[in-house]
Coordinates of C-alpha atoms in Angstrom, one line a residue:
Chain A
X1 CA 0.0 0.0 0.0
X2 CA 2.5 2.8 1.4
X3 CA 4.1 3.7 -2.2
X4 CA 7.5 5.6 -0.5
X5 CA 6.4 8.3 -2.7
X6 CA 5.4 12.4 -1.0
X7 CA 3.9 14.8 -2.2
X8 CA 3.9 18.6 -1.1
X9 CA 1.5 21.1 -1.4
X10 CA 1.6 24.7 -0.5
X11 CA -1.7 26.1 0.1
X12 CA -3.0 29.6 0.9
X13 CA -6.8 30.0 1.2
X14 CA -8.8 30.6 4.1
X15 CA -12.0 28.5 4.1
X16 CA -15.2 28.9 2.5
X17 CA -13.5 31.5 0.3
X18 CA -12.3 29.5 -3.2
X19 CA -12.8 26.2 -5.0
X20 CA -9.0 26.0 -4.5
X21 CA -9.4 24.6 -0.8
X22 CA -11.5 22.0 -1.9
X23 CA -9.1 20.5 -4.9
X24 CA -6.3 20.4 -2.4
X25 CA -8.4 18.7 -0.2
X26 CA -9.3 15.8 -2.9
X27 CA -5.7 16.1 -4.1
X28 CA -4.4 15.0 -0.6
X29 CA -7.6 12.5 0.2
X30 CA -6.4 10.6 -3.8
X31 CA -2.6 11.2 -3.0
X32 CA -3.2 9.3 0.6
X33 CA -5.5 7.0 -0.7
X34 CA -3.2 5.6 -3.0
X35 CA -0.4 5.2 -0.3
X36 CA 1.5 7.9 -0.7
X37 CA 2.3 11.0 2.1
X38 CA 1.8 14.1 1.8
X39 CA 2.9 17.4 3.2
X40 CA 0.9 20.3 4.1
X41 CA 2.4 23.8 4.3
X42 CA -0.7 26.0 5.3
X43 CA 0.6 29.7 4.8
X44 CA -1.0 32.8 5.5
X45 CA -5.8 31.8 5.4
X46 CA -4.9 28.5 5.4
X47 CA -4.3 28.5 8.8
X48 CA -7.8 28.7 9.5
X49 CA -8.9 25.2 7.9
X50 CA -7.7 23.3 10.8
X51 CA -8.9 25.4 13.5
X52 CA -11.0 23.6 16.4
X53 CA -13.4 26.0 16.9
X54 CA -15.1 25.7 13.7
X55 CA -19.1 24.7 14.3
X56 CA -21.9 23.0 11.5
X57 CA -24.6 25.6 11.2
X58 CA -28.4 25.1 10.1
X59 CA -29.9 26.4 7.0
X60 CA -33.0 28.8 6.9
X61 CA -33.1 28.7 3.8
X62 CA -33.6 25.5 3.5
X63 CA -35.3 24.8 7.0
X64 CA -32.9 22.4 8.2
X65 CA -31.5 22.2 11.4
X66 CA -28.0 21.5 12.5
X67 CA -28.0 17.7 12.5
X68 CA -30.3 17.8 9.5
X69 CA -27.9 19.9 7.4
X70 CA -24.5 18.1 8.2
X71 CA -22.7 21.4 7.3
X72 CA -19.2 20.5 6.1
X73 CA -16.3 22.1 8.6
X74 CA -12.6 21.6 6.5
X75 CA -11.8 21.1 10.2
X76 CA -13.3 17.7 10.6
X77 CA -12.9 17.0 6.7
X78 CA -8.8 17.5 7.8
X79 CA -9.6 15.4 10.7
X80 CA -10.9 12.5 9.0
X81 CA -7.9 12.5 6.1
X82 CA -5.5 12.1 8.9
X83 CA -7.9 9.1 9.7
X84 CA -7.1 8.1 6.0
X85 CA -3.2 8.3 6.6
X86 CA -2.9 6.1 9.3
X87 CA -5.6 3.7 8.5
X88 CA -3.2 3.4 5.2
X89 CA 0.0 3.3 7.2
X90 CA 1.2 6.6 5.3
X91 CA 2.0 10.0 7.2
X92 CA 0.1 13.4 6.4
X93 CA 2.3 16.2 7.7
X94 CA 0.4 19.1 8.1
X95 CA 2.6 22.5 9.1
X96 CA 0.5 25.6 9.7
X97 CA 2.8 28.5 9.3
X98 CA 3.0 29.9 13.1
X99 CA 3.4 33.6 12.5
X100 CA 0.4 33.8 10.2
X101 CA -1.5 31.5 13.0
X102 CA -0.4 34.1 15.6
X103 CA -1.9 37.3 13.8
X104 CA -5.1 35.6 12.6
X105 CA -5.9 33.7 16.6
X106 CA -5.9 30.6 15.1
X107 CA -3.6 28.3 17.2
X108 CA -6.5 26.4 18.7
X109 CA -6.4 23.3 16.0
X110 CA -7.6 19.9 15.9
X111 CA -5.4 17.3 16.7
X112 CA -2.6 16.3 13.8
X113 CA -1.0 19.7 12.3
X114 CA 2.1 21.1 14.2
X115 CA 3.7 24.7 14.1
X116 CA 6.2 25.7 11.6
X117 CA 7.6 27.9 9.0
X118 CA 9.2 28.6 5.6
X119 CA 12.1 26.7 7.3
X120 CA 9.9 23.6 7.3
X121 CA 8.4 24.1 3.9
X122 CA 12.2 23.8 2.5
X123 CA 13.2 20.7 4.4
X124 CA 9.8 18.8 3.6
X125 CA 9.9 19.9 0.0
X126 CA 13.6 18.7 -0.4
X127 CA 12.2 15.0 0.8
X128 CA 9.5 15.1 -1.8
X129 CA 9.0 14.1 -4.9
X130 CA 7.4 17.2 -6.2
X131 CA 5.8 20.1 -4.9
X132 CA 2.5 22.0 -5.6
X133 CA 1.7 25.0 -4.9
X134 CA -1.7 26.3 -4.8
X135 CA -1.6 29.9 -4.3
X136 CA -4.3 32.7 -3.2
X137 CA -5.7 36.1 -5.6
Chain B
X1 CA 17.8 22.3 -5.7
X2 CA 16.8 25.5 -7.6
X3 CA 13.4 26.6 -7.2
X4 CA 11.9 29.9 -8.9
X5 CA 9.7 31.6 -7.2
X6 CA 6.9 33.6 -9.3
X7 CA 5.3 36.1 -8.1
X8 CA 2.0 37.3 -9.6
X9 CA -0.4 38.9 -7.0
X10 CA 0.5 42.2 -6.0
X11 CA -0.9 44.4 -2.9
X12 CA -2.5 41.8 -1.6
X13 CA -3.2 42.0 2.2
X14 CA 0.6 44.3 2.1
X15 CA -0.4 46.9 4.2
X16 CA -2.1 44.5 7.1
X17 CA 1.2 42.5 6.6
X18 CA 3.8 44.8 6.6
X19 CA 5.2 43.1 3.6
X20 CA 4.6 41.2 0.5
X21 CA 3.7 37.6 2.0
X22 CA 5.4 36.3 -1.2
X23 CA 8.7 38.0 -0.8
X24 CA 8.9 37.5 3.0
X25 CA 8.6 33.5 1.8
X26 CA 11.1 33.7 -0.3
X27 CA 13.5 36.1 1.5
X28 CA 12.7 33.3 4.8
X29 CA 13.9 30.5 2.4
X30 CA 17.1 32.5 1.6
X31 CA 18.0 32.3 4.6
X32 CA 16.8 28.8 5.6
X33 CA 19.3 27.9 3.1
X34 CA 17.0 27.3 -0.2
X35 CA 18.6 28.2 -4.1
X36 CA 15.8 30.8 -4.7
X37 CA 15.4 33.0 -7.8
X38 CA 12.4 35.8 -8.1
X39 CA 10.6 36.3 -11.2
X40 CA 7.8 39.4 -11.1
X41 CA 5.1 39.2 -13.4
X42 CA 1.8 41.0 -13.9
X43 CA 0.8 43.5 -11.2
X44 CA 3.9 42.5 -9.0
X45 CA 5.9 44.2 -11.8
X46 CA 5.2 46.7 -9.4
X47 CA 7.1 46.2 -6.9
X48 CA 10.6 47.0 -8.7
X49 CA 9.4 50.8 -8.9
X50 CA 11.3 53.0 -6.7
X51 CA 9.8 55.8 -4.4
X52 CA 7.1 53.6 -2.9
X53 CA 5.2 55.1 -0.3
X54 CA 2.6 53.2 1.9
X55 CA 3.2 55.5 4.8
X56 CA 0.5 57.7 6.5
X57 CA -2.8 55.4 7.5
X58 CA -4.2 56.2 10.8
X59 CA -7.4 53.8 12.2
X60 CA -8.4 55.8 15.2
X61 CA -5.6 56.6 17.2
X62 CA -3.5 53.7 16.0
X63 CA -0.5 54.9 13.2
X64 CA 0.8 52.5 11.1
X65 CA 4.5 52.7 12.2
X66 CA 6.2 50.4 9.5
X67 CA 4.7 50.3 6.4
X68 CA 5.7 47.9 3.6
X69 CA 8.6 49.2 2.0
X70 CA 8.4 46.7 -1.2
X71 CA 11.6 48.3 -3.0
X72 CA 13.6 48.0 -0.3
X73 CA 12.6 43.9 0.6
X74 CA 13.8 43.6 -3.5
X75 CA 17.2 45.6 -2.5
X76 CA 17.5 43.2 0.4
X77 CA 17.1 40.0 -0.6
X78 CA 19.4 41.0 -4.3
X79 CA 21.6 42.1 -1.6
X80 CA 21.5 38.9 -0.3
X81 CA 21.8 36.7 -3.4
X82 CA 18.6 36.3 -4.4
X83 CA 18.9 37.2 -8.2
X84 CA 15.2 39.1 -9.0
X85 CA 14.0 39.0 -12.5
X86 CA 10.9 40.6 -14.0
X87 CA 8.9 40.5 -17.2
X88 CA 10.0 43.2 -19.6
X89 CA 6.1 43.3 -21.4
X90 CA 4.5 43.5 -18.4
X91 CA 6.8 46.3 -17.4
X92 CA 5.8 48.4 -20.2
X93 CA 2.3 47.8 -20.1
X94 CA 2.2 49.3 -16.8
X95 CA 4.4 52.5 -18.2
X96 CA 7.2 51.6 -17.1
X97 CA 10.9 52.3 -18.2
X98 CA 14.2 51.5 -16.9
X99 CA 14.8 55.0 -15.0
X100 CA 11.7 54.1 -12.6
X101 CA 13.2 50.7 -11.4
X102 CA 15.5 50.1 -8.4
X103 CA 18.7 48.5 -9.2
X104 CA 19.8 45.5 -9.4
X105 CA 16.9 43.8 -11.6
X106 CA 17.4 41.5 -14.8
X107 CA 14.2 41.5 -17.4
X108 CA 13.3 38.8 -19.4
X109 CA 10.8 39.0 -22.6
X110 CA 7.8 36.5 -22.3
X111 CA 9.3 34.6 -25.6
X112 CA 12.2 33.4 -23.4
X113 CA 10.4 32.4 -20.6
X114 CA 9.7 28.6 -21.3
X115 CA 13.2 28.6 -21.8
X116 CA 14.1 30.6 -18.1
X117 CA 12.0 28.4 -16.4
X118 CA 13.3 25.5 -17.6
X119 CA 16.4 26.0 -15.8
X120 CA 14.8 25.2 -12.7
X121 CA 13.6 22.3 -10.6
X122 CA 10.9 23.9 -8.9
X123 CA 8.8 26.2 -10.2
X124 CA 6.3 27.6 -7.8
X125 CA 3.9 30.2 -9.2
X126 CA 2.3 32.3 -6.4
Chain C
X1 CA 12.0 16.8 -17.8
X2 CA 8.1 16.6 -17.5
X3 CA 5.8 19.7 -17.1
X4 CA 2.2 19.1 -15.4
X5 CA 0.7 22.5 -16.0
X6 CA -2.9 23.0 -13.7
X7 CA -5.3 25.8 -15.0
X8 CA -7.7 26.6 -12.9
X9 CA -9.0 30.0 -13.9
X10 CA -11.0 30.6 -17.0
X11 CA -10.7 33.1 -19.7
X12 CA -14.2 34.1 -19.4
X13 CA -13.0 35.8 -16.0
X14 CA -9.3 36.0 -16.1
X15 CA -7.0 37.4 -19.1
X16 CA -3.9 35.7 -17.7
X17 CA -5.3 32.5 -18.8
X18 CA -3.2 33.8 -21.7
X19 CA -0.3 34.0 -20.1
X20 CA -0.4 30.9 -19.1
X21 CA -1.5 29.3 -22.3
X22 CA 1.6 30.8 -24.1
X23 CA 3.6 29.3 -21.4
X24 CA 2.5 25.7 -21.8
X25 CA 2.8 26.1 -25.6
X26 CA 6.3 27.6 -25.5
X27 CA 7.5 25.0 -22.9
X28 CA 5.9 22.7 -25.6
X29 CA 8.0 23.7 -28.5
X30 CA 11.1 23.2 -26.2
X31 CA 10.3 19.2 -26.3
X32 CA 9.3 18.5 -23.3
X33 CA 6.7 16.1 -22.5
X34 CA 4.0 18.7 -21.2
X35 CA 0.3 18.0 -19.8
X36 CA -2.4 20.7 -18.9
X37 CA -4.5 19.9 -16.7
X38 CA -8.0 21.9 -16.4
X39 CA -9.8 22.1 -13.1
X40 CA -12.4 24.3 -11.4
X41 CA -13.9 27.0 -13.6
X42 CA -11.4 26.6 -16.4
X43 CA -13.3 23.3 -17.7
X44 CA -16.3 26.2 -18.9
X45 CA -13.5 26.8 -22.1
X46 CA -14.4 23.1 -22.9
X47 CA -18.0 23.1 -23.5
X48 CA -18.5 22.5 -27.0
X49 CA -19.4 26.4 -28.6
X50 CA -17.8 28.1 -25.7
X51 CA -16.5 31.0 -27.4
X52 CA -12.6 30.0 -25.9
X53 CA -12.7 26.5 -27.7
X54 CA -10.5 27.8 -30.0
X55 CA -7.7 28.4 -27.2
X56 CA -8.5 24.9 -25.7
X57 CA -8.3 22.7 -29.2
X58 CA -5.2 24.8 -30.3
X59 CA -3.1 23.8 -27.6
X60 CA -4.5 19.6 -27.9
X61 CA -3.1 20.3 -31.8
X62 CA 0.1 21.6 -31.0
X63 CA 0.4 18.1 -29.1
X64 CA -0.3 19.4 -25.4
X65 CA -2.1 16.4 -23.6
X66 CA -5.1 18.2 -22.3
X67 CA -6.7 16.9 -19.6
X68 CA -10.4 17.8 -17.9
X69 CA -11.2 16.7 -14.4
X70 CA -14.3 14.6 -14.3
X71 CA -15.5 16.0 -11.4
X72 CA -15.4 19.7 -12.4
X73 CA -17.3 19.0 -15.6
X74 CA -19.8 17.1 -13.6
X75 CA -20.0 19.6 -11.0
X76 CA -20.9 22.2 -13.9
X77 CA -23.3 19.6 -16.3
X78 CA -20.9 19.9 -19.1
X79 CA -20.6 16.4 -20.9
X80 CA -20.3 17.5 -24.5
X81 CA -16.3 18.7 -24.8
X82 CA -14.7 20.4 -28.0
X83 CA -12.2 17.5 -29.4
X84 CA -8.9 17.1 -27.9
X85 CA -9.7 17.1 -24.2
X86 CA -9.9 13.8 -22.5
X87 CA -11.7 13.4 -19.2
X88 CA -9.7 12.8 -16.4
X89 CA -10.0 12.6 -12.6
X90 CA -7.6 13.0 -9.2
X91 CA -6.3 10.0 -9.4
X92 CA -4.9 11.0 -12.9
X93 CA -3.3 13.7 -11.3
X94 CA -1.5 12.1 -8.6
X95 CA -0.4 9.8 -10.5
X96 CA 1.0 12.4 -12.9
X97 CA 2.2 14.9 -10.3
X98 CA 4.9 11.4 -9.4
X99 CA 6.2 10.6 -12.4
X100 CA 9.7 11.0 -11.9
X101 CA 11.0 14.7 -13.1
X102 CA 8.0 16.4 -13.1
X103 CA 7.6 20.3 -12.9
X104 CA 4.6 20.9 -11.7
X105 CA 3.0 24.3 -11.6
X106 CA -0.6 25.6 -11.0
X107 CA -2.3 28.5 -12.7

């Protein structure tokens, strides 16, 4: 199953803000499904995708309620891929970048990522075998 | 490993940060060791143009004390060994010339791009 | 050397699409082995009578592998594509972004 092969990825978008979050999402669900680890550098929004405090809402638009709705958080979606990585015996590195964490409030994040910096991004992207990065506008 | 470092997005969120989020990165990997070239395109063109000045905001009482000096981060990290290209065309679209750039910046015409980038192993496009 | 180019903007919306294009055709005509890779709103060039076909097909002719991800064209009820384009998925892309000397660079 675990290929040897890693991928990084670079991302920079806060949540609920661009279809980007989203395909690096699937990218790093496919990349772990098929045994391989990934790295995560979350830079600058990014930060934000892991952070604990992140709640399901209803819809009254739609009149559903909380439980009814099952409003996606990227918090547990990021939650459960780290699920994937162990269940598949492959490691998901995820590095929020701790001085955009610091001026944003956002170091309260589920259990997984760990603090880093550009430092980080270099030494995981020299181990990989390529690198993506998936910038903001 | 030589990685190029694009920069496309110019402005962005500079004057919350205090700097180009984009050139702190790559200035950071400079010094964390990392073979790192810039290459300004589009709006980031910009940011070669000397006499920037992003001083002055006030919210309430609070004075922005150290504004983004953009110029100056180029100057540093050229300083530094970071050689810093930009894209002659989109230079001149802006109305640019030579005479409003700070030194120490190389341009390259889009036709030779393929073959610029192709020099490097990483090419991360911001 | 390999390039894996990933557009995900669309002309429609953004002119550097343009810019990019040019790219993946000059990188192209150096001999590399180059793949684009549309994703997000760039798959609305690939609806057949989209008024960007034209930029889409050109680059399939000048021997560009052009890619679509399945899920994007699905997500946006396209499922007639100008000729060139094949549909492709994540998987796909993985796979492609670990072949051995691969540039990979997203748009």
């Amino acid at each position: 199953m675990n290929s040897g092969k890693t991928i990084t990825l670079a991302i920079m978008d806060a949540p609920y803000e661009s279809a980007n979050s989203t395909t690096a999402l699937r990218l790093i669900h496919t990349a772990l499904s098929q045994g391989n680890h990934v790295n995560v550098f979350a830079y600058e929004g990014a930060v934000n995708l892991t952070m604990k405090a992140q709640q399901p809402h209803p819809n009254p638009v739609k009149g559903t309620s909380v439980e009814e709705e099952a409003h996606p958080t990227t918090k547990d979606w990021i939650a459960s891929l780290f699920a994937l990585a162990e269940k598949n015996n492959v490691k998901l590195d995820w590095i929020n970048c701790g001085l955009c964490v610091d001026e944003r409030g956002a170091g309260d994040w589920i259990d997984g990522p760990r603090r880093g910096g550009p430092k980080e991004l270099y030494e995981v992207s020299q181990s990989s075998d390529v690198t993506l990065v998936i910038p903001t506008k | 490993m030589k990685i190029l470092n694009i920069v496309e997005t110019a402005y962005r969120a500079t004057l919350e940060e205090q700097d180009d989020t984009i050139l702190w990165l790559s200035h950071a990997l400079k010094n964390a060791g990392a073979d790192i070239t810039l290459l300004l395109r589009a709006n980031a063109v910009n940011y070669a143009v000397k006499g920037q000045n992003a001083g002055g905001l006030t919210f309430g009482s609070l004075q922005q004390e150290h504004p983004p000096q953009l110029d100056k981060d180029l100057e540093a990290m050229s300083e530094k060994g970071v050689p810093v290209y930009l894209v002659e065309e989109d230079m001149l679209a802006r109305g640019l010339s030579d005479g409003n750039l700070i030194t120490g910046i190389t341009k390259i015409n889009l036709e030779s791009l393929p073959a610029f980038i192709d020099q490097y192993d990483q090419i991360w496009h911001w | 050397m390999k390039y894996l180019f990933i557009e995900s903007r669309d002309p429609f919306e953004s002119t550097d699409t343009q810019f990019f294009s040019d790219l993946v055709k000059g990188v192209k005509k150096l001999g590399r082995e180059t793949t684009l890779f549309l994703v997000q709103n760039s798959v609305l060039s690939t609806r057949k009578g989209a008024k960007y076909n034209d930029q889409i097909a050109q680059l399939a002719q000048s021997g560009v592998t052009v890619l679509a991800d399945g899920f994007s064209l699905k997500e946006r009820g396209i499922d007639h594509l100008v000729e060139g384009i094949e549909v492709s998925n994540m998987d796909q892309l993985v796979q492609l972004l670990l072949e051995p000397e691969t540039k990979a660079i997203w748009h």
